[in-house]
PDB file of C-alpha atoms in Angstrom:
ATOM      1  CA  ARG A   1      28.235  32.427 -30.855  1.00  0.00           C
ATOM      2  CA  ASN A   2      31.816  32.684 -29.619  1.00  0.00           C
ATOM      3  CA  ASN A   3      31.814  28.902 -29.096  1.00  0.00           C
ATOM      4  CA  VAL A   4      30.772  28.422 -32.724  1.00  0.00           C
ATOM      5  CA  ALA A   5      33.629  30.629 -33.920  1.00  0.00           C
ATOM      6  CA  ARG A   6      36.159  28.826 -31.724  1.00  0.00           C
ATOM      7  CA  PHE A   7      34.913  25.404 -32.866  1.00  0.00           C
ATOM      8  CA  SER A   8      35.141  26.420 -36.528  1.00  0.00           C
ATOM      9  CA  GLY A   9      38.673  27.682 -36.097  1.00  0.00           C
ATOM     10  CA  ARG A  10      39.745  24.601 -34.136  1.00  0.00           C
ATOM     11  CA  HIS A  11      38.128  22.231 -36.656  1.00  0.00           C
ATOM     12  CA  SER A  12      39.848  23.902 -39.606  1.00  0.00           C
ATOM     13  CA  ASN A  13      43.222  23.807 -37.872  1.00  0.00           C
ATOM     14  CA  THR A  14      42.798  20.133 -36.945  1.00  0.00           C
ATOM     15  CA  ASN A  15      42.066  19.236 -40.563  1.00  0.00           C
ATOM     16  CA  SER A  16      44.827  21.437 -42.001  1.00  0.00           C
ATOM     17  CA  MET A  17      42.370  23.889 -43.532  1.00  0.00           C
ATOM     18  CA  ARG A  18      42.200  27.636 -43.440  1.00  0.00           C
ATOM     19  CA  ILE A  19      38.960  29.589 -43.478  1.00  0.00           C
ATOM     20  CA  ASN A  20      38.929  32.535 -45.881  1.00  0.00           C
ATOM     21  CA  VAL A  21      37.199  35.138 -43.730  1.00  0.00           C
ATOM     22  CA  ASN A  22      36.761  37.479 -46.702  1.00  0.00           C
ATOM     23  CA  LYS A  23      34.592  34.904 -48.495  1.00  0.00           C
ATOM     24  CA  THR A  24      32.768  33.642 -45.404  1.00  0.00           C
ATOM     25  CA  LYS A  25      29.328  35.102 -44.707  1.00  0.00           C
ATOM     26  CA  GLU A  26      26.922  34.822 -41.805  1.00  0.00           C
ATOM     27  CA  ILE A  27      23.191  34.562 -42.414  1.00  0.00           C
ATOM     28  CA  ARG A  28      20.826  34.794 -39.432  1.00  0.00           C
ATOM     29  CA  VAL A  29      17.585  32.831 -39.521  1.00  0.00           C
ATOM     30  CA  HIS A  30      15.044  33.533 -36.800  1.00  0.00           C
ATOM     31  CA  PHE A  31      11.264  33.821 -37.148  1.00  0.00           C
ATOM     32  CA  GLY A  32      10.398  34.774 -33.580  1.00  0.00           C
ATOM     33  CA  LYS A  33      10.063  38.249 -32.103  1.00  0.00           C
ATOM     34  CA  SER A  34      12.016  37.657 -28.903  1.00  0.00           C
ATOM     35  CA  VAL A  35      15.396  38.208 -30.561  1.00  0.00           C
ATOM     36  CA  ASP A  36      16.505  41.326 -32.398  1.00  0.00           C
ATOM     37  CA  LYS A  37      18.925  39.928 -34.959  1.00  0.00           C
ATOM     38  CA  SER A  38      20.408  43.352 -35.618  1.00  0.00           C
ATOM     39  CA  LYS A  39      21.699  43.508 -32.027  1.00  0.00           C
ATOM     40  CA  LEU A  40      23.538  40.186 -32.137  1.00  0.00           C
ATOM     41  CA  THR A  41      27.304  40.490 -32.026  1.00  0.00           C
ATOM     42  CA  PRO A  42      29.038  39.315 -35.225  1.00  0.00           C
ATOM     43  CA  LEU A  43      31.029  36.111 -35.412  1.00  0.00           C
ATOM     44  CA  VAL A  44      34.787  36.663 -35.214  1.00  0.00           C
ATOM     45  CA  LEU A  45      37.377  34.379 -36.805  1.00  0.00           C
ATOM     46  CA  ASP A  46      41.106  35.090 -36.495  1.00  0.00           C
ATOM     47  CA  GLY A  47      40.273  38.532 -35.168  1.00  0.00           C
ATOM     48  CA  VAL A  48      38.130  39.424 -38.202  1.00  0.00           C
ATOM     49  CA  ALA A  49      34.377  39.957 -37.929  1.00  0.00           C
ATOM     50  CA  ILE A  50      32.352  37.832 -40.368  1.00  0.00           C
ATOM     51  CA  GLU A  51      30.067  39.883 -42.616  1.00  0.00           C
ATOM     52  CA  THR A  52      26.348  39.417 -41.931  1.00  0.00           C
ATOM     53  CA  VAL A  53      24.139  39.209 -45.042  1.00  0.00           C
ATOM     54  CA  ASN A  54      20.462  38.619 -45.780  1.00  0.00           C
ATOM     55  CA  SER A  55      21.151  36.447 -48.829  1.00  0.00           C
ATOM     56  CA  PHE A  56      24.114  34.690 -50.406  1.00  0.00           C
ATOM     57  CA  LYS A  57      24.905  32.642 -53.485  1.00  0.00           C
ATOM     58  CA  LEU A  58      26.129  29.092 -53.029  1.00  0.00           C
ATOM     59  CA  LEU A  59      26.992  26.996 -56.110  1.00  0.00           C
ATOM     60  CA  GLY A  60      24.732  29.121 -58.285  1.00  0.00           C
ATOM     61  CA  VAL A  61      21.711  29.083 -55.941  1.00  0.00           C
ATOM     62  CA  TYR A  62      20.623  32.047 -53.806  1.00  0.00           C
ATOM     63  CA  PHE A  63      19.601  31.466 -50.196  1.00  0.00           C
ATOM     64  CA  ASN A  64      18.093  34.130 -47.926  1.00  0.00           C
ATOM     65  CA  SER A  65      17.426  34.630 -44.236  1.00  0.00           C
ATOM     66  CA  GLU A  66      13.669  34.105 -44.728  1.00  0.00           C
ATOM     67  CA  LEU A  67      14.292  30.632 -46.209  1.00  0.00           C
ATOM     68  CA  THR A  68      12.348  31.473 -49.356  1.00  0.00           C
ATOM     69  CA  TRP A  69      13.429  31.290 -52.975  1.00  0.00           C
ATOM     70  CA  LYS A  70      12.460  34.839 -53.953  1.00  0.00           C
ATOM     71  CA  HIS A  71      16.041  35.991 -54.551  1.00  0.00           C
ATOM     72  CA  HIS A  72      16.903  32.944 -56.626  1.00  0.00           C
ATOM     73  CA  ILE A  73      13.765  33.073 -58.789  1.00  0.00           C
ATOM     74  CA  ASP A  74      14.254  36.803 -59.416  1.00  0.00           C
ATOM     75  CA  TYR A  75      17.863  36.074 -60.337  1.00  0.00           C
ATOM     76  CA  ILE A  76      17.107  33.372 -62.929  1.00  0.00           C
ATOM     77  CA  LEU A  77      14.178  35.319 -64.419  1.00  0.00           C
ATOM     78  CA  ASN A  78      16.351  38.402 -64.894  1.00  0.00           C
ATOM     79  CA  LYS A  79      19.098  36.255 -66.408  1.00  0.00           C
ATOM     80  CA  VAL A  80      16.897  34.577 -69.018  1.00  0.00           C
ATOM     81  CA  ALA A  81      15.072  37.813 -69.852  1.00  0.00           C
ATOM     82  CA  LYS A  82      18.241  38.990 -71.572  1.00  0.00           C
ATOM     83  CA  ARG A  83      18.278  35.887 -73.792  1.00  0.00           C
ATOM     84  CA  ILE A  84      14.679  35.830 -75.006  1.00  0.00           C
ATOM     85  CA  TYR A  85      15.495  38.479 -77.598  1.00  0.00           C
ATOM     86  CA  PHE A  86      17.973  36.033 -79.117  1.00  0.00           C
ATOM     87  CA  ILE A  87      15.073  33.624 -79.780  1.00  0.00           C
ATOM     88  CA  TYR A  88      13.200  36.450 -81.475  1.00  0.00           C
ATOM     89  CA  VAL A  89      16.201  37.242 -83.672  1.00  0.00           C
ATOM     90  CA  LEU A  90      16.572  33.612 -84.744  1.00  0.00           C
ATOM     91  CA  VAL A  91      12.908  33.429 -85.757  1.00  0.00           C
ATOM     92  CA  ARG A  92      13.132  36.714 -87.675  1.00  0.00           C
ATOM     93  CA  THR A  93      16.172  35.482 -89.606  1.00  0.00           C
ATOM     94  CA  GLY A  94      14.349  32.335 -90.763  1.00  0.00           C
ATOM     95  CA  VAL A  95      15.993  29.660 -88.622  1.00  0.00           C
ATOM     96  CA  LYS A  96      13.950  26.442 -88.586  1.00  0.00           C
ATOM     97  CA  PRO A  97      11.560  26.289 -85.618  1.00  0.00           C
ATOM     98  CA  ASP A  98      12.858  22.953 -84.339  1.00  0.00           C
ATOM     99  CA  ASP A  99      16.386  24.375 -84.339  1.00  0.00           C
ATOM    100  CA  VAL A 100      15.182  27.443 -82.423  1.00  0.00           C
ATOM    101  CA  VAL A 101      13.536  25.129 -79.884  1.00  0.00           C
ATOM    102  CA  SER A 102      16.870  23.367 -79.430  1.00  0.00           C
ATOM    103  CA  VAL A 103      18.563  26.721 -78.806  1.00  0.00           C
ATOM    104  CA  TYR A 104      15.843  27.627 -76.297  1.00  0.00           C
ATOM    105  CA  CYS A 105      16.455  24.376 -74.400  1.00  0.00           C
ATOM    106  CA  ALA A 106      20.205  25.029 -74.369  1.00  0.00           C
ATOM    107  CA  ILE A 107      20.403  28.667 -73.301  1.00  0.00           C
ATOM    108  CA  ILE A 108      17.123  29.388 -71.481  1.00  0.00           C
ATOM    109  CA  ARG A 109      15.478  26.249 -70.149  1.00  0.00           C
ATOM    110  CA  SER A 110      18.777  25.019 -68.732  1.00  0.00           C
ATOM    111  CA  ILE A 111      18.953  28.138 -66.552  1.00  0.00           C
ATOM    112  CA  LEU A 112      15.328  27.853 -65.444  1.00  0.00           C
ATOM    113  CA  GLU A 113      15.941  24.275 -64.301  1.00  0.00           C
ATOM    114  CA  TYR A 114      19.381  24.631 -62.741  1.00  0.00           C
ATOM    115  CA  ALA A 115      19.402  22.876 -59.342  1.00  0.00           C
ATOM    116  CA  SER A 116      15.598  22.671 -59.444  1.00  0.00           C
ATOM    117  CA  PRO A 117      15.426  19.645 -57.063  1.00  0.00           C
ATOM    118  CA  VAL A 118      16.736  22.012 -54.376  1.00  0.00           C
ATOM    119  CA  TRP A 119      14.113  24.751 -54.732  1.00  0.00           C
ATOM    120  CA  HIS A 120      11.124  23.335 -56.629  1.00  0.00           C
ATOM    121  CA  ALA A 121       9.226  22.122 -53.548  1.00  0.00           C
ATOM    122  CA  GLY A 122       9.465  25.575 -51.947  1.00  0.00           C
ATOM    123  CA  LEU A 123       8.043  27.598 -54.851  1.00  0.00           C
ATOM    124  CA  THR A 124       4.869  29.597 -54.511  1.00  0.00           C
ATOM    125  CA  LYS A 125       2.192  29.299 -57.179  1.00  0.00           C
ATOM    126  CA  ALA A 126       3.068  32.763 -58.479  1.00  0.00           C
ATOM    127  CA  GLN A 127       6.764  31.891 -58.769  1.00  0.00           C
ATOM    128  CA  SER A 128       5.967  28.656 -60.607  1.00  0.00           C
ATOM    129  CA  ASN A 129       3.729  30.592 -63.015  1.00  0.00           C
ATOM    130  CA  ASP A 130       6.469  33.173 -63.616  1.00  0.00           C
ATOM    131  CA  ILE A 131       8.914  30.433 -64.585  1.00  0.00           C
ATOM    132  CA  GLU A 132       6.353  28.718 -66.814  1.00  0.00           C
ATOM    133  CA  GLY A 133       5.614  32.075 -68.410  1.00  0.00           C
ATOM    134  CA  VAL A 134       9.131  32.218 -69.850  1.00  0.00           C
ATOM    135  CA  GLN A 135       8.595  28.997 -71.797  1.00  0.00           C
ATOM    136  CA  LYS A 136       5.150  30.187 -72.902  1.00  0.00           C
ATOM    137  CA  ARG A 137       6.648  33.397 -74.230  1.00  0.00           C
ATOM    138  CA  CYS A 138       9.418  31.612 -76.122  1.00  0.00           C
ATOM    139  CA  LEU A 139       7.045  29.115 -77.728  1.00  0.00           C
ATOM    140  CA  ARG A 140       4.684  31.937 -78.674  1.00  0.00           C
ATOM    141  CA  ILE A 141       7.580  33.622 -80.499  1.00  0.00           C
ATOM    142  CA  ILE A 142       8.473  30.383 -82.306  1.00  0.00           C
ATOM    143  CA  TYR A 143       4.879  29.264 -83.047  1.00  0.00           C
ATOM    144  CA  PRO A 144       2.728  32.425 -82.956  1.00  0.00           C
ATOM    145  CA  GLU A 145      -0.418  30.696 -84.321  1.00  0.00           C
ATOM    146  CA  LEU A 146      -0.459  27.904 -81.748  1.00  0.00           C
ATOM    147  CA  SER A 147      -1.610  27.917 -78.156  1.00  0.00           C
ATOM    148  CA  TYR A 148       0.775  26.849 -75.417  1.00  0.00           C
ATOM    149  CA  ASN A 149      -0.581  23.282 -75.213  1.00  0.00           C
ATOM    150  CA  GLU A 150      -0.468  22.951 -78.988  1.00  0.00           C
ATOM    151  CA  ALA A 151       3.130  24.166 -79.082  1.00  0.00           C
ATOM    152  CA  LEU A 152       4.067  21.649 -76.382  1.00  0.00           C
ATOM    153  CA  PHE A 153       2.471  18.917 -78.479  1.00  0.00           C
ATOM    154  CA  VAL A 154       4.233  19.706 -81.752  1.00  0.00           C
ATOM    155  CA  THR A 155       7.639  20.220 -80.094  1.00  0.00           C
ATOM    156  CA  GLY A 156       7.448  17.244 -77.742  1.00  0.00           C
ATOM    157  CA  LEU A 157       8.303  19.456 -74.765  1.00  0.00           C
ATOM    158  CA  ASP A 158       6.845  19.111 -71.282  1.00  0.00           C
ATOM    159  CA  ALA A 159       5.559  21.928 -69.126  1.00  0.00           C
ATOM    160  CA  LEU A 160       8.367  23.095 -66.845  1.00  0.00           C
ATOM    161  CA  THR A 161       6.351  22.198 -63.740  1.00  0.00           C
ATOM    162  CA  GLU A 162       6.049  18.602 -64.942  1.00  0.00           C
ATOM    163  CA  ARG A 163       9.767  18.444 -65.709  1.00  0.00           C
ATOM    164  CA  ARG A 164      10.716  19.733 -62.261  1.00  0.00           C
ATOM    165  CA  GLU A 165       8.462  17.187 -60.592  1.00  0.00           C
ATOM    166  CA  LYS A 166      10.022  14.451 -62.691  1.00  0.00           C
ATOM    167  CA  GLN A 167      13.511  15.705 -61.867  1.00  0.00           C
ATOM    168  CA  GLY A 168      12.621  15.627 -58.202  1.00  0.00           C
ATOM    169  CA  ARG A 169      11.937  11.884 -58.511  1.00  0.00           C
ATOM    170  CA  THR A 170      14.987  11.057 -60.613  1.00  0.00           C
ATOM    171  CA  GLN A 171      18.035  12.800 -62.039  1.00  0.00           C
ATOM    172  CA  ASP A 172      17.670  10.940 -65.336  1.00  0.00           C
ATOM    173  CA  PHE A 173      15.704  13.028 -67.838  1.00  0.00           C
ATOM    174  CA  CYS A 174      16.667  11.429 -71.125  1.00  0.00           C
ATOM    175  CA  SER A 175      17.649   7.772 -70.666  1.00  0.00           C
ATOM    176  CA  GLY A 176      14.177   6.508 -69.793  1.00  0.00           C
ATOM    177  CA  GLY A 177      14.992   6.024 -66.123  1.00  0.00           C
ATOM    178  CA  ALA A 178      12.176   8.260 -64.897  1.00  0.00           C
ATOM    179  CA  ASP A 179       9.205   6.748 -63.125  1.00  0.00           C
ATOM    180  CA  GLU A 180       6.277   5.885 -65.375  1.00  0.00           C
ATOM    181  CA  PRO A 181       3.477   8.476 -65.168  1.00  0.00           C
ATOM    182  CA  SER A 182       0.361   7.466 -63.300  1.00  0.00           C
ATOM    183  CA  GLY A 183      -2.871   6.621 -65.059  1.00  0.00           C
ATOM    184  CA  GLY A 184      -4.253  10.064 -64.311  1.00  0.00           C
ATOM    185  CA  GLN A 185      -1.174  11.719 -65.821  1.00  0.00           C
ATOM    186  CA  TRP A 186      -1.515   9.636 -68.974  1.00  0.00           C
ATOM    187  CA  ARG A 187      -5.181  10.615 -69.330  1.00  0.00           C
ATOM    188  CA  ARG A 188      -4.369  14.293 -68.907  1.00  0.00           C
ATOM    189  CA  ARG A 189      -1.633  14.034 -71.560  1.00  0.00           C
ATOM    190  CA  ARG A 190      -3.957  12.265 -73.988  1.00  0.00           C
ATOM    191  CA  ARG A 191      -6.646  14.937 -73.512  1.00  0.00           C
ATOM    192  CA  ARG A 192      -4.101  17.680 -74.089  1.00  0.00           C
ATOM    193  CA  ALA A 193      -2.727  15.906 -77.154  1.00  0.00           C
ATOM    194  CA  SER A 194      -6.211  15.321 -78.570  1.00  0.00           C
ATOM    195  CA  ALA A 195      -7.131  18.993 -78.252  1.00  0.00           C
ATOM    196  CA  ALA A 196      -3.812  20.066 -79.772  1.00  0.00           C
ATOM    197  CA  GLY A 197      -4.100  17.575 -82.624  1.00  0.00           C
ATOM    198  CA  ALA A 198      -7.569  18.789 -83.534  1.00  0.00           C
ATOM    199  CA  ARG A 199      -6.359  22.391 -83.521  1.00  0.00           C
ATOM    200  CA  ILE A 200      -3.355  21.527 -85.723  1.00  0.00           C
ATOM    201  CA  GLU A 201      -5.571  19.652 -88.180  1.00  0.00           C
ATOM    202  CA  ALA A 202      -7.839  22.687 -88.413  1.00  0.00           C
ATOM    203  CA  LEU A 203      -4.858  24.945 -89.089  1.00  0.00           C
ATOM    204  CA  ALA A 204      -3.266  22.669 -91.699  1.00  0.00           C
ATOM    205  CA  PRO A 205      -5.385  23.812 -94.702  1.00  0.00           C
ATOM    206  CA  ARG A 206      -4.340  27.397 -93.981  1.00  0.00           C
ATOM    207  CA  GLY A 207      -0.681  26.636 -94.566  1.00  0.00           C
ATOM    208  CA  VAL A 208       0.602  25.412 -91.252  1.00  0.00           C
ATOM    209  CA  GLY A 209       3.419  23.048 -92.099  1.00  0.00           C
ATOM    210  CA  ALA A 210       5.391  22.878 -95.320  1.00  0.00           C
ATOM    211  CA  GLY A 211       5.605  26.315 -96.875  1.00  0.00           C
ATOM    212  CA  GLY A 212       3.297  27.831 -94.250  1.00  0.00           C
ATOM    213  CA  GLY A 213       3.870  30.491 -91.660  1.00  0.00           C
ATOM    214  CA  VAL A 214       4.163  28.019 -88.775  1.00  0.00           C
ATOM    215  CA  PRO A 215       6.401  25.079 -89.817  1.00  0.00           C
ATOM    216  CA  LEU A 216       5.973  21.985 -87.697  1.00  0.00           C
ATOM    217  CA  PRO A 217       8.889  19.822 -86.523  1.00  0.00           C
ATOM    218  CA  ARG A 218      10.234  17.523 -89.203  1.00  0.00           C
ATOM    219  CA  GLN A 219      10.008  14.530 -86.876  1.00  0.00           C
ATOM    220  CA  LEU A 220       6.226  14.603 -87.415  1.00  0.00           C
ATOM    221  CA  GLY A 221       6.684  13.723 -91.106  1.00  0.00           C
ATOM    222  CA  GLY A 222       4.196  14.742 -93.823  1.00  0.00           C
ATOM    223  CA  LEU A 223       0.953  16.600 -93.387  1.00  0.00           C
ATOM    224  CA  GLY A 224      -0.996  13.453 -92.613  1.00  0.00           C
ATOM    225  CA  GLU A 225       1.563  12.444 -90.002  1.00  0.00           C
ATOM    226  CA  ARG A 226       1.506  15.925 -88.493  1.00  0.00           C
ATOM    227  CA  CYS A 227      -2.193  15.618 -87.747  1.00  0.00           C
ATOM    228  CA  LYS A 228      -1.982  12.044 -86.469  1.00  0.00           C
ATOM    229  CA  LEU A 229      -1.920  11.675 -82.698  1.00  0.00           C
ATOM    230  CA  PRO A 230       0.850   9.488 -81.269  1.00  0.00           C
ATOM    231  CA  GLN A 231      -0.261   6.418 -79.342  1.00  0.00           C
ATOM    232  CA  TRP A 232       1.098   7.355 -75.946  1.00  0.00           C
ATOM    233  CA  GLY A 233       1.006   4.972 -73.057  1.00  0.00           C
ATOM    234  CA  PRO A 234       3.254   3.215 -70.546  1.00  0.00           C
ATOM    235  CA  GLY A 235       6.511   2.339 -72.254  1.00  0.00           C
ATOM    236  CA  ARG A 236       5.677   4.468 -75.342  1.00  0.00           C
ATOM    237  CA  SER A 237       6.576   7.996 -74.329  1.00  0.00           C
ATOM    238  CA  PRO A 238       6.916  10.624 -77.085  1.00  0.00           C
ATOM    239  CA  GLY A 239      10.310  12.048 -77.909  1.00  0.00           C
ATOM    240  CA  ARG A 240      11.671  14.667 -75.538  1.00  0.00           C
ATOM    241  CA  PHE A 241      14.269  17.373 -75.927  1.00  0.00           C
TER     242      PHE A 241
END
């Protein structure tokens, strides 16, 4: 440990850098039982002991000594929880649903997906469900008469899990540079769209759409167009926010 401290100090001096010991933290990672981490002597730089922490924030992402993403997921869920009420207020004041969806993507989904290629692969099923639950709640506020799959269909949004997997393959969400979905993914999307389209068509006579309680996005056109399923397939992806 003393060698590490000496090497760090020597390396910074060689490269004309200075380590800020007040902002430097030490995190100890050890999963065995042979070492008591609490009894390890602290690192010392320039005569100052480096603070030992169990978690720290680096470029907006929380890391912990257990190498799990619990701290980071709790952090982003608590952060977006304060903004969901804003979605509710917009709906209550009569803002168009597609505009509210755009606000959701800007102020909530962007937080849920920040640096997701770093932590997505390490999520537990429960953590993934908690993140997806935020989008479900927001879409339920915007479209209270539609199920989650139906709301995804009418808005053109993807499930957050699908978006994170896509982001893990490519950093390009919007320019069409993402890998084409497999045949199985296309079939699952068509089944989901078919079920949603049938549900929307059943709701249409009760006022869903123009003048109704659950306006559909204007990009779907008139009532007939709202109930018409898009012909999805390779090279013909639906619009995405």
